[in-house]
């Protein structure tokens, strides 16, 4: 009797996956991502960083950390219980994706940067023609738009998005929103050429602010706004993989850094004054994903003296 | 007993076959992560220490003009400064962040 039971169990167990294999492969239900902008803006700002997704092995932990740190709230996504949208003051600000990490892989959770494009296919052609790679082919999401993931020539990973609801307007980020994105790479010249070709940026070399700094810093702009910075990796971090680092605007970077530690995170770069006169810091969430926090005073009167600096000699006049 | 062994073997083979057709990976193309379909899911190559940012290492945007035409000296622009409610003015405050325009 027992033998017959095990025999029947084995046959049934074997039949189920076999039947799945034999039948047509059904794609999982598509993720219902919300529109990037509500109501639709009708604006397009190619080259602007318009979204970021965190890929993490622990969605709940991420929600607790970022909720406590920035005051974000979270909404689940239809069609995927491992995906949540983070809201800042009720406005979508980021996606959080839970995926298992394979043991033994030399990889870490990270924020994936999304940059606006008008035409994802054209962006793909440009990326390939200029030394990039396509990591995930263009894909449509009903309300979100069309997006793809590329690696630049240095290997830094980023995404492009042609938003079907338009891009967010060019306004100063509120606290809790993305305010800036930096790309840390080994070859700034090559990388600058790649991103300029892809997004049509204007390029501005920044002179070193300190004789001790041998790094190369470039600002890439579109619509007369600074969009991203490209920076050579610090000399003693050259072994680090080139990567994007996105910053959330905060009122007090030092206080946020302290709070991050209390919430199970780490401080990777201690709070320090940056070129705009405000403080910034780099922290890691409990899963290890790096994220920047940056102060930004809304008016020049409220900021330090950095805003009153005269133009530096490297500036050039005339049309580009 | 032999029938039982045969069934177990069938089960294992069928399981392997199911794994093969179910697939995985990052949209099935490259090894950048652990994705299962969403175009944005990946884990970043790591690791290595962070930091090493010297005293003059600056990664933020300059406080300069922005969005209102070329700034003085054709210097690097700043980020948007208009608030969502309509306040603020052009530029991130102050004058150019320096730098030459390519």
mmCIF file of C-alpha atoms in Angstrom:
data_model
loop_
_atom_site.group_PDB
_atom_site.id
_atom_site.type_symbol
_atom_site.label_atom_id
_atom_site.label_comp_id
_atom_site.label_asym_id
_atom_site.label_seq_id
_atom_site.Cartn_x
_atom_site.Cartn_y
_atom_site.Cartn_z
ATOM 1 C CA UNK A 1 0.000 0.000 0.000
ATOM 2 C CA UNK A 2 2.757 2.394 1.021
ATOM 3 C CA UNK A 3 4.732 1.472 -2.053
ATOM 4 C CA UNK A 4 1.778 2.199 -4.295
ATOM 5 C CA UNK A 5 1.277 5.553 -2.589
ATOM 6 C CA UNK A 6 4.860 6.648 -3.252
ATOM 7 C CA UNK A 7 4.597 5.382 -6.790
ATOM 8 C CA UNK A 8 1.464 7.455 -7.413
ATOM 9 C CA UNK A 9 3.058 10.492 -5.766
ATOM 10 C CA UNK A 10 6.091 10.268 -7.983
ATOM 11 C CA UNK A 11 4.033 9.945 -11.138
ATOM 12 C CA UNK A 12 1.885 12.943 -10.247
ATOM 13 C CA UNK A 13 4.913 15.029 -9.262
ATOM 14 C CA UNK A 14 6.655 14.161 -12.491
ATOM 15 C CA UNK A 15 3.623 14.894 -14.584
ATOM 16 C CA UNK A 16 3.120 18.452 -13.387
ATOM 17 C CA UNK A 17 6.393 20.015 -14.554
ATOM 18 C CA UNK A 18 6.369 17.861 -17.665
ATOM 19 C CA UNK A 19 2.996 19.262 -18.613
ATOM 20 C CA UNK A 20 4.262 22.798 -18.005
ATOM 21 C CA UNK A 21 7.228 22.124 -20.220
ATOM 22 C CA UNK A 22 5.109 20.683 -22.975
ATOM 23 C CA UNK A 23 2.605 23.486 -23.102
ATOM 24 C CA UNK A 24 3.138 26.963 -24.492
ATOM 25 C CA UNK A 25 5.293 29.134 -22.268
ATOM 26 C CA UNK A 26 3.099 31.728 -20.712
ATOM 27 C CA UNK A 27 4.702 35.012 -19.787
ATOM 28 C CA UNK A 28 4.096 36.297 -16.286
ATOM 29 C CA UNK A 29 1.526 39.032 -15.966
ATOM 30 C CA UNK A 30 3.138 42.348 -16.882
ATOM 31 C CA UNK A 31 4.011 44.650 -14.064
ATOM 32 C CA UNK A 32 1.591 47.554 -13.833
ATOM 33 C CA UNK A 33 3.961 50.431 -13.243
ATOM 34 C CA UNK A 34 2.255 53.748 -12.564
ATOM 35 C CA UNK A 35 2.770 56.718 -14.882
ATOM 36 C CA UNK A 36 5.885 58.704 -14.158
ATOM 37 C CA UNK A 37 3.954 61.964 -14.086
ATOM 38 C CA UNK A 38 0.320 62.507 -13.105
ATOM 39 C CA UNK A 39 -1.309 64.331 -14.766
ATOM 40 C CA UNK A 40 0.768 63.892 -17.900
ATOM 41 C CA UNK A 41 3.248 66.729 -18.288
ATOM 42 C CA UNK A 42 3.744 66.698 -22.036
ATOM 43 C CA UNK A 43 7.340 67.750 -21.338
ATOM 44 C CA UNK A 44 10.418 65.916 -22.522
ATOM 45 C CA UNK A 45 13.851 66.543 -21.076
ATOM 46 C CA UNK A 46 16.340 64.150 -22.672
ATOM 47 C CA UNK A 47 19.294 63.626 -20.426
ATOM 48 C CA UNK A 48 17.442 64.333 -17.221
ATOM 49 C CA UNK A 49 17.531 61.704 -14.474
ATOM 50 C CA UNK A 50 13.854 60.986 -13.933
ATOM 51 C CA UNK A 51 13.616 57.807 -11.877
ATOM 52 C CA UNK A 52 15.552 55.247 -9.855
ATOM 53 C CA UNK A 53 14.870 51.669 -8.837
ATOM 54 C CA UNK A 54 16.453 49.928 -5.885
ATOM 55 C CA UNK A 55 17.094 46.229 -6.333
ATOM 56 C CA UNK A 56 17.313 44.608 -2.944
ATOM 57 C CA UNK A 57 17.010 41.151 -1.412
ATOM 58 C CA UNK A 58 14.705 42.444 1.342
ATOM 59 C CA UNK A 59 11.804 44.697 0.351
ATOM 60 C CA UNK A 60 10.394 44.960 3.865
ATOM 61 C CA UNK A 61 13.737 45.996 5.285
ATOM 62 C CA UNK A 62 14.171 48.604 2.565
ATOM 63 C CA UNK A 63 10.731 50.057 3.216
ATOM 64 C CA UNK A 64 11.458 50.351 6.918
ATOM 65 C CA UNK A 65 14.817 51.997 6.308
ATOM 66 C CA UNK A 66 13.833 54.509 3.649
ATOM 67 C CA UNK A 67 10.469 55.176 5.249
ATOM 68 C CA UNK A 68 12.107 56.149 8.509
ATOM 69 C CA UNK A 69 14.983 58.004 6.858
ATOM 70 C CA UNK A 70 13.143 60.100 4.270
ATOM 71 C CA UNK A 71 9.513 59.801 5.310
ATOM 72 C CA UNK A 72 8.685 57.819 2.175
ATOM 73 C CA UNK A 73 5.539 55.729 2.065
ATOM 74 C CA UNK A 74 5.050 52.688 -0.135
ATOM 75 C CA UNK A 75 2.431 51.231 -2.429
ATOM 76 C CA UNK A 76 2.458 47.707 -3.834
ATOM 77 C CA UNK A 77 2.470 47.122 -7.561
ATOM 78 C CA UNK A 78 -0.277 45.155 -9.248
ATOM 79 C CA UNK A 79 1.100 41.991 -10.725
ATOM 80 C CA UNK A 80 4.229 41.757 -8.588
ATOM 81 C CA UNK A 81 4.264 41.333 -4.829
ATOM 82 C CA UNK A 82 8.007 41.889 -4.844
ATOM 83 C CA UNK A 83 7.783 45.417 -6.178
ATOM 84 C CA UNK A 84 6.734 48.607 -4.420
ATOM 85 C CA UNK A 85 6.573 52.238 -5.412
ATOM 86 C CA UNK A 86 8.061 54.689 -2.920
ATOM 87 C CA UNK A 87 6.153 57.935 -2.494
ATOM 88 C CA UNK A 88 7.489 61.207 -1.191
ATOM 89 C CA UNK A 89 4.652 63.430 0.042
ATOM 90 C CA UNK A 90 2.320 61.275 -2.013
ATOM 91 C CA UNK A 91 4.321 61.591 -5.241
ATOM 92 C CA UNK A 92 6.054 58.553 -6.798
ATOM 93 C CA UNK A 93 9.784 58.930 -6.310
ATOM 94 C CA UNK A 94 11.331 55.481 -6.735
ATOM 95 C CA UNK A 95 10.747 51.803 -7.265
ATOM 96 C CA UNK A 96 11.921 49.074 -4.924
ATOM 97 C CA UNK A 97 12.351 45.629 -6.397
ATOM 98 C CA UNK A 98 12.964 42.541 -4.289
ATOM 99 C CA UNK A 99 15.057 39.863 -5.912
ATOM 100 C CA UNK A 100 16.978 37.033 -4.336
ATOM 101 C CA UNK A 101 20.744 37.320 -4.441
ATOM 102 C CA UNK A 102 22.597 34.309 -5.647
ATOM 103 C CA UNK A 103 25.035 33.074 -3.061
ATOM 104 C CA UNK A 104 28.678 33.585 -3.820
ATOM 105 C CA UNK A 105 28.161 36.311 -6.390
ATOM 106 C CA UNK A 106 30.413 39.339 -6.188
ATOM 107 C CA UNK A 107 27.462 41.687 -6.515
ATOM 108 C CA UNK A 108 25.635 44.099 -4.308
ATOM 109 C CA UNK A 109 22.230 45.799 -4.159
ATOM 110 C CA UNK A 110 22.196 49.131 -5.949
ATOM 111 C CA UNK A 111 20.034 51.947 -7.198
ATOM 112 C CA UNK A 112 19.482 51.866 -10.943
ATOM 113 C CA UNK A 113 19.441 55.312 -12.560
ATOM 114 C CA UNK A 114 16.857 56.069 -15.262
ATOM 115 C CA UNK A 115 17.609 58.855 -17.752
ATOM 116 C CA UNK A 116 14.999 60.405 -20.033
ATOM 117 C CA UNK A 117 15.100 59.808 -23.773
ATOM 118 C CA UNK A 118 12.640 60.463 -26.566
ATOM 119 C CA UNK A 119 13.427 57.285 -28.488
ATOM 120 C CA UNK A 120 14.707 54.178 -26.731
ATOM 121 C CA UNK A 121 15.653 52.454 -29.988
ATOM 122 C CA UNK A 122 17.754 55.435 -31.058
ATOM 123 C CA UNK A 123 19.389 55.453 -27.632
ATOM 124 C CA UNK A 124 20.209 51.792 -28.027
ATOM 125 C CA UNK A 125 21.824 52.389 -31.408
ATOM 126 C CA UNK A 126 23.894 55.219 -29.976
ATOM 127 C CA UNK A 127 24.936 53.170 -26.956
ATOM 128 C CA UNK A 128 26.105 50.311 -29.136
ATOM 129 C CA UNK A 129 27.862 52.588 -31.595
ATOM 130 C CA UNK A 130 29.804 54.283 -28.810
ATOM 131 C CA UNK A 131 31.094 51.298 -26.900
ATOM 132 C CA UNK A 132 28.167 50.511 -24.635
ATOM 133 C CA UNK A 133 26.275 47.268 -24.168
ATOM 134 C CA UNK A 134 22.600 46.463 -24.053
ATOM 135 C CA UNK A 135 21.900 44.597 -20.848
ATOM 136 C CA UNK A 136 18.155 44.475 -21.244
ATOM 137 C CA UNK A 137 16.476 45.134 -24.568
ATOM 138 C CA UNK A 138 13.784 47.817 -24.848
ATOM 139 C CA UNK A 139 10.554 46.819 -23.206
ATOM 140 C CA UNK A 140 7.159 48.495 -22.922
ATOM 141 C CA UNK A 141 5.213 49.014 -19.722
ATOM 142 C CA UNK A 142 1.666 50.136 -20.319
ATOM 143 C CA UNK A 143 1.482 53.341 -18.340
ATOM 144 C CA UNK A 144 5.185 53.909 -17.707
ATOM 145 C CA UNK A 145 6.608 53.893 -21.195
ATOM 146 C CA UNK A 146 9.487 52.130 -22.902
ATOM 147 C CA UNK A 147 12.723 51.420 -21.114
ATOM 148 C CA UNK A 148 15.977 49.546 -21.523
ATOM 149 C CA UNK A 149 19.118 48.932 -19.501
ATOM 150 C CA UNK A 150 22.599 49.616 -20.834
ATOM 151 C CA UNK A 151 26.180 49.451 -19.611
ATOM 152 C CA UNK A 152 28.454 52.311 -20.591
ATOM 153 C CA UNK A 153 31.999 51.720 -21.904
ATOM 154 C CA UNK A 154 33.392 51.664 -18.352
ATOM 155 C CA UNK A 155 30.761 49.154 -17.279
ATOM 156 C CA UNK A 156 28.500 51.410 -15.200
ATOM 157 C CA UNK A 157 24.895 50.298 -15.525
ATOM 158 C CA UNK A 158 22.023 52.695 -16.197
ATOM 159 C CA UNK A 159 18.594 52.696 -17.787
ATOM 160 C CA UNK A 160 16.825 54.906 -20.299
ATOM 161 C CA UNK A 161 13.124 55.640 -20.214
ATOM 162 C CA UNK A 162 10.805 57.211 -22.759
ATOM 163 C CA UNK A 163 8.014 58.120 -20.397
ATOM 164 C CA UNK A 164 4.549 57.828 -21.873
ATOM 165 C CA UNK A 165 3.269 60.519 -19.505
ATOM 166 C CA UNK A 166 6.113 62.935 -20.165
ATOM 167 C CA UNK A 167 9.008 63.885 -17.943
ATOM 168 C CA UNK A 168 8.813 65.661 -14.597
ATOM 169 C CA UNK A 169 9.111 69.437 -14.897
ATOM 170 C CA UNK A 170 12.413 71.167 -14.216
ATOM 171 C CA UNK A 171 11.839 72.306 -10.664
ATOM 172 C CA UNK A 172 13.993 72.240 -7.571
ATOM 173 C CA UNK A 173 13.689 68.890 -5.840
ATOM 174 C CA UNK A 174 11.802 68.893 -2.571
ATOM 175 C CA UNK A 175 13.388 67.221 0.465
ATOM 176 C CA UNK A 176 12.977 63.502 -0.030
ATOM 177 C CA UNK A 177 13.300 63.731 -3.831
ATOM 178 C CA UNK A 178 16.245 63.050 -6.141
ATOM 179 C CA UNK A 179 18.302 66.182 -6.601
ATOM 180 C CA UNK A 180 21.505 65.043 -8.292
ATOM 181 C CA UNK A 181 23.261 62.115 -9.919
ATOM 182 C CA UNK A 182 26.977 61.478 -10.167
ATOM 183 C CA UNK A 183 28.799 58.922 -12.245
ATOM 184 C CA UNK A 184 32.124 57.694 -10.863
ATOM 185 C CA UNK A 185 34.295 56.119 -13.528
ATOM 186 C CA UNK A 186 37.845 55.298 -14.530
ATOM 187 C CA UNK A 187 37.931 57.082 -17.873
ATOM 188 C CA UNK A 188 36.097 60.395 -17.705
ATOM 189 C CA UNK A 189 36.950 61.486 -21.249
ATOM 190 C CA UNK A 190 35.652 58.330 -22.863
ATOM 191 C CA UNK A 191 32.583 58.312 -20.637
ATOM 192 C CA UNK A 192 31.814 61.949 -21.334
ATOM 193 C CA UNK A 193 31.891 61.262 -25.057
ATOM 194 C CA UNK A 194 29.578 58.312 -24.642
ATOM 195 C CA UNK A 195 26.935 60.182 -22.662
ATOM 196 C CA UNK A 196 27.237 63.289 -24.813
ATOM 197 C CA UNK A 197 26.547 61.213 -27.911
ATOM 198 C CA UNK A 198 23.623 59.468 -26.251
ATOM 199 C CA UNK A 199 21.850 62.443 -24.701
ATOM 200 C CA UNK A 200 23.212 65.482 -26.535
ATOM 201 C CA UNK A 201 24.598 67.058 -23.391
ATOM 202 C CA UNK A 202 26.574 70.264 -23.198
ATOM 203 C CA UNK A 203 29.851 69.509 -21.458
ATOM 204 C CA UNK A 204 31.610 71.649 -18.866
ATOM 205 C CA UNK A 205 34.990 70.804 -17.428
ATOM 206 C CA UNK A 206 35.302 71.846 -13.817
ATOM 207 C CA UNK A 207 38.696 73.009 -12.629
ATOM 208 C CA UNK A 208 40.031 71.368 -9.483
ATOM 209 C CA UNK A 209 39.001 73.187 -6.330
ATOM 210 C CA UNK A 210 41.928 71.880 -4.375
ATOM 211 C CA UNK A 211 45.521 71.395 -5.432
ATOM 212 C CA UNK A 212 45.480 68.029 -3.714
ATOM 213 C CA UNK A 213 42.665 66.775 -5.917
ATOM 214 C CA UNK A 214 43.925 65.081 -9.056
ATOM 215 C CA UNK A 215 40.482 63.948 -10.093
ATOM 216 C CA UNK A 216 38.699 65.028 -13.254
ATOM 217 C CA UNK A 217 35.209 66.465 -12.845
ATOM 218 C CA UNK A 218 32.762 67.188 -15.654
ATOM 219 C CA UNK A 219 29.244 68.602 -15.578
ATOM 220 C CA UNK A 220 26.873 67.497 -18.316
ATOM 221 C CA UNK A 221 23.933 69.776 -18.994
ATOM 222 C CA UNK A 222 20.827 69.963 -21.105
ATOM 223 C CA UNK A 223 18.154 72.670 -21.361
ATOM 224 C CA UNK A 224 20.726 74.900 -19.598
ATOM 225 C CA UNK A 225 20.501 72.827 -16.448
ATOM 226 C CA UNK A 226 23.189 70.681 -14.912
ATOM 227 C CA UNK A 227 21.943 67.107 -15.228
ATOM 228 C CA UNK A 228 24.755 64.826 -14.107
ATOM 229 C CA UNK A 229 28.354 64.923 -12.990
ATOM 230 C CA UNK A 230 31.053 62.590 -14.255
ATOM 231 C CA UNK A 231 33.976 62.141 -11.906
ATOM 232 C CA UNK A 232 37.078 60.050 -11.965
ATOM 233 C CA UNK A 233 37.096 57.510 -9.176
ATOM 234 C CA UNK A 234 39.314 58.591 -6.304
ATOM 235 C CA UNK A 235 42.820 57.251 -6.643
ATOM 236 C CA UNK A 236 42.422 54.748 -3.835
ATOM 237 C CA UNK A 237 39.029 53.575 -5.100
ATOM 238 C CA UNK A 238 40.163 52.682 -8.600
ATOM 239 C CA UNK A 239 39.473 49.036 -7.887
ATOM 240 C CA UNK A 240 35.818 49.859 -7.402
ATOM 241 C CA UNK A 241 33.484 49.176 -10.278
ATOM 242 C CA UNK A 242 32.342 52.332 -12.113
ATOM 243 C CA UNK A 243 28.894 53.235 -10.869
ATOM 244 C CA UNK A 244 26.142 55.785 -10.595
ATOM 245 C CA UNK A 245 25.445 57.509 -7.297
ATOM 246 C CA UNK A 246 22.126 59.293 -6.848
ATOM 247 C CA UNK A 247 21.437 61.939 -4.213
ATOM 248 C CA UNK A 248 18.295 62.671 -2.247
ATOM 249 C CA UNK A 249 17.775 66.231 -1.089
ATOM 250 C CA UNK A 250 17.742 66.488 2.697
ATOM 251 C CA UNK A 251 17.658 69.357 5.155
ATOM 252 C CA UNK A 252 20.501 68.073 7.324
ATOM 253 C CA UNK A 253 22.948 65.580 5.847
ATOM 254 C CA UNK A 254 24.762 64.980 9.126
ATOM 255 C CA UNK A 255 21.537 64.193 10.960
ATOM 256 C CA UNK A 256 20.472 61.832 8.195
ATOM 257 C CA UNK A 257 23.825 60.047 8.367
ATOM 258 C CA UNK A 258 23.427 59.516 12.104
ATOM 259 C CA UNK A 259 19.895 58.282 11.610
ATOM 260 C CA UNK A 260 21.000 55.913 8.859
ATOM 261 C CA UNK A 261 23.356 54.195 11.280
ATOM 262 C CA UNK A 262 20.612 53.895 13.881
ATOM 263 C CA UNK A 263 18.421 52.262 11.243
ATOM 264 C CA UNK A 264 21.011 49.639 10.346
ATOM 265 C CA UNK A 265 22.802 51.445 7.546
ATOM 266 C CA UNK A 266 26.384 52.642 7.244
ATOM 267 C CA UNK A 267 28.088 55.897 6.421
ATOM 268 C CA UNK A 268 30.364 55.428 3.416
ATOM 269 C CA UNK A 269 31.416 59.052 3.019
ATOM 270 C CA UNK A 270 31.147 61.269 6.066
ATOM 271 C CA UNK A 271 29.193 64.526 5.718
ATOM 272 C CA UNK A 272 31.331 67.082 3.919
ATOM 273 C CA UNK A 273 30.879 70.410 2.206
ATOM 274 C CA UNK A 274 30.611 70.260 -1.533
ATOM 275 C CA UNK A 275 31.087 72.828 -4.292
ATOM 276 C CA UNK A 276 27.623 74.327 -3.808
ATOM 277 C CA UNK A 277 28.340 75.146 -0.186
ATOM 278 C CA UNK A 278 25.998 72.573 1.316
ATOM 279 C CA UNK A 279 26.777 69.268 2.951
ATOM 280 C CA UNK A 280 26.520 65.877 1.338
ATOM 281 C CA UNK A 281 27.144 62.341 2.532
ATOM 282 C CA UNK A 282 27.059 58.849 1.112
ATOM 283 C CA UNK A 283 25.376 56.126 3.094
ATOM 284 C CA UNK A 284 24.567 52.474 2.540
ATOM 285 C CA UNK A 285 21.203 50.999 3.398
ATOM 286 C CA UNK A 286 21.074 47.786 5.451
ATOM 287 C CA UNK A 287 21.443 45.696 2.294
ATOM 288 C CA UNK A 288 24.561 47.645 1.281
ATOM 289 C CA UNK A 289 23.118 49.768 -1.529
ATOM 290 C CA UNK A 290 24.885 53.155 -1.655
ATOM 291 C CA UNK A 291 22.841 56.343 -1.825
ATOM 292 C CA UNK A 292 23.808 59.983 -1.464
ATOM 293 C CA UNK A 293 22.119 62.677 0.576
ATOM 294 C CA UNK A 294 22.625 66.336 -0.205
ATOM 295 C CA UNK A 295 21.608 69.612 1.336
ATOM 296 C CA UNK A 296 20.536 72.356 -1.011
ATOM 297 C CA UNK A 297 19.391 75.732 0.195
ATOM 298 C CA UNK A 298 16.645 77.149 -1.954
ATOM 299 C CA UNK A 299 17.919 80.687 -2.126
ATOM 300 C CA UNK A 300 21.393 82.103 -2.519
ATOM 301 C CA UNK A 301 20.979 84.159 0.628
ATOM 302 C CA UNK A 302 20.419 81.019 2.663
ATOM 303 C CA UNK A 303 23.506 79.246 1.364
ATOM 304 C CA UNK A 304 27.122 79.709 2.287
ATOM 305 C CA UNK A 305 29.701 81.678 0.395
ATOM 306 C CA UNK A 306 30.204 79.136 -2.367
ATOM 307 C CA UNK A 307 27.468 80.745 -4.413
ATOM 308 C CA UNK A 308 29.233 84.095 -4.406
ATOM 309 C CA UNK A 309 32.373 82.855 -6.046
ATOM 310 C CA UNK A 310 33.345 84.739 -9.174
ATOM 311 C CA UNK A 311 33.633 82.940 -12.474
ATOM 312 C CA UNK A 312 36.738 80.880 -12.637
ATOM 313 C CA UNK A 313 39.380 81.447 -15.294
ATOM 314 C CA UNK A 314 38.538 78.241 -17.105
ATOM 315 C CA UNK A 315 35.154 79.562 -18.169
ATOM 316 C CA UNK A 316 34.771 80.312 -21.847
ATOM 317 C CA UNK A 317 32.570 82.772 -23.601
ATOM 318 C CA UNK A 318 30.667 82.389 -26.822
ATOM 319 C CA UNK A 319 28.299 79.889 -28.259
ATOM 320 C CA UNK A 320 29.092 76.226 -27.951
ATOM 321 C CA UNK B 1 11.198 -1.552 -5.687
ATOM 322 C CA UNK B 2 12.583 -1.167 -9.203
ATOM 323 C CA UNK B 3 9.397 0.591 -10.211
ATOM 324 C CA UNK B 4 9.894 3.071 -7.385
ATOM 325 C CA UNK B 5 13.482 3.789 -8.457
ATOM 326 C CA UNK B 6 12.318 4.261 -12.015
ATOM 327 C CA UNK B 7 9.671 6.727 -10.870
ATOM 328 C CA UNK B 8 12.194 8.709 -8.865
ATOM 329 C CA UNK B 9 14.450 8.865 -11.918
ATOM 330 C CA UNK B 10 11.544 10.067 -14.043
ATOM 331 C CA UNK B 11 10.780 12.710 -11.435
ATOM 332 C CA UNK B 12 14.368 13.987 -11.449
ATOM 333 C CA UNK B 13 14.564 14.089 -15.222
ATOM 334 C CA UNK B 14 11.221 15.853 -15.472
ATOM 335 C CA UNK B 15 12.340 18.370 -12.870
ATOM 336 C CA UNK B 16 15.484 19.122 -14.809
ATOM 337 C CA UNK B 17 13.458 19.566 -17.949
ATOM 338 C CA UNK B 18 11.140 21.998 -16.209
ATOM 339 C CA UNK B 19 14.074 24.033 -14.991
ATOM 340 C CA UNK B 20 15.419 24.244 -18.513
ATOM 341 C CA UNK B 21 12.255 25.664 -19.985
ATOM 342 C CA UNK B 22 11.478 28.001 -17.102
ATOM 343 C CA UNK B 23 14.751 29.803 -17.627
ATOM 344 C CA UNK B 24 15.824 32.805 -15.632
ATOM 345 C CA UNK B 25 18.494 35.434 -15.797
ATOM 346 C CA UNK B 26 18.253 39.030 -16.803
ATOM 347 C CA UNK B 27 15.670 38.920 -19.535
ATOM 348 C CA UNK B 28 17.600 35.924 -20.692
ATOM 349 C CA UNK B 29 20.576 37.732 -22.114
ATOM 350 C CA UNK B 30 23.408 38.902 -19.940
ATOM 351 C CA UNK B 31 24.724 38.145 -16.541
ATOM 352 C CA UNK B 32 24.243 41.402 -14.745
ATOM 353 C CA UNK B 33 22.001 40.221 -12.013
ATOM 354 C CA UNK B 34 19.223 38.041 -10.910
ATOM 355 C CA UNK B 35 16.315 39.442 -12.825
ATOM 356 C CA UNK B 36 13.202 37.515 -13.589
ATOM 357 C CA UNK B 37 11.652 39.736 -16.167
ATOM 358 C CA UNK B 38 11.433 43.327 -15.032
ATOM 359 C CA UNK B 39 13.758 45.386 -17.118
ATOM 360 C CA UNK B 40 15.235 47.231 -14.177
ATOM 361 C CA UNK B 41 16.269 44.459 -11.852
ATOM 362 C CA UNK B 42 19.952 43.916 -11.460
ATOM 363 C CA UNK B 43 22.640 43.684 -8.846
ATOM 364 C CA UNK B 44 25.731 45.756 -9.308
ATOM 365 C CA UNK B 45 29.194 44.280 -9.556
ATOM 366 C CA UNK B 46 31.016 44.899 -6.349
ATOM 367 C CA UNK B 47 32.848 45.184 -4.120
ATOM 368 C CA UNK B 48 35.682 47.240 -2.832
ATOM 369 C CA UNK B 49 35.905 50.059 -0.408
ATOM 370 C CA UNK B 50 33.996 53.262 -0.780
ATOM 371 C CA UNK B 51 35.356 56.661 -0.160
ATOM 372 C CA UNK B 52 38.887 57.816 -0.501
ATOM 373 C CA UNK B 53 37.382 61.177 -1.296
ATOM 374 C CA UNK B 54 40.119 63.695 -0.744
ATOM 375 C CA UNK B 55 39.594 67.197 0.534
ATOM 376 C CA UNK B 56 38.954 68.695 -2.893
ATOM 377 C CA UNK B 57 36.910 65.839 -4.292
ATOM 378 C CA UNK B 58 33.541 67.355 -5.213
ATOM 379 C CA UNK B 59 30.713 65.480 -6.880
ATOM 380 C CA UNK B 60 27.819 67.911 -6.494
ATOM 381 C CA UNK B 61 26.493 70.442 -8.985
ATOM 382 C CA UNK B 62 27.751 74.013 -9.013
ATOM 383 C CA UNK B 63 25.611 76.859 -7.845
ATOM 384 C CA UNK B 64 25.345 78.898 -10.958
ATOM 385 C CA UNK B 65 22.770 79.966 -13.424
ATOM 386 C CA UNK B 66 20.313 77.537 -14.882
ATOM 387 C CA UNK B 67 17.497 77.485 -17.351
ATOM 388 C CA UNK B 68 17.496 81.169 -18.092
ATOM 389 C CA UNK B 69 20.042 81.399 -20.856
ATOM 390 C CA UNK B 70 23.805 81.278 -20.759
ATOM 391 C CA UNK B 71 25.377 82.375 -17.553
ATOM 392 C CA UNK B 72 28.188 84.821 -17.129
ATOM 393 C CA UNK B 73 31.424 83.533 -18.538
ATOM 394 C CA UNK B 74 29.554 80.677 -20.146
ATOM 395 C CA UNK B 75 30.189 78.672 -17.035
ATOM 396 C CA UNK B 76 28.604 75.446 -15.945
ATOM 397 C CA UNK B 77 24.903 75.778 -15.191
ATOM 398 C CA UNK B 78 23.274 74.677 -11.987
ATOM 399 C CA UNK B 79 20.226 72.564 -11.257
ATOM 400 C CA UNK B 80 16.680 73.958 -11.481
ATOM 401 C CA UNK B 81 15.849 76.376 -8.712
ATOM 402 C CA UNK B 82 12.155 77.020 -9.281
ATOM 403 C CA UNK B 83 10.071 75.463 -6.593
ATOM 404 C CA UNK B 84 7.040 73.418 -7.557
ATOM 405 C CA UNK B 85 4.848 76.119 -6.075
ATOM 406 C CA UNK B 86 6.373 78.720 -8.373
ATOM 407 C CA UNK B 87 8.799 80.438 -6.035
ATOM 408 C CA UNK B 88 12.504 80.913 -6.524
ATOM 409 C CA UNK B 89 14.389 82.209 -9.482
ATOM 410 C CA UNK B 90 16.744 81.037 -12.154
ATOM 411 C CA UNK B 91 19.807 79.136 -11.176
ATOM 412 C CA UNK B 92 20.930 77.543 -8.010
ATOM 413 C CA UNK B 93 21.990 80.850 -6.569
ATOM 414 C CA UNK B 94 25.168 82.796 -7.004
ATOM 415 C CA UNK B 95 27.301 82.905 -10.075
ATOM 416 C CA UNK B 96 28.852 80.298 -12.238
ATOM 417 C CA UNK B 97 30.345 77.132 -10.980
ATOM 418 C CA UNK B 98 33.288 77.606 -13.271
ATOM 419 C CA UNK B 99 34.474 75.305 -15.940
ATOM 420 C CA UNK B 100 34.965 75.532 -19.635
ATOM 421 C CA UNK B 101 32.283 74.668 -22.108
ATOM 422 C CA UNK B 102 33.205 72.100 -24.720
#
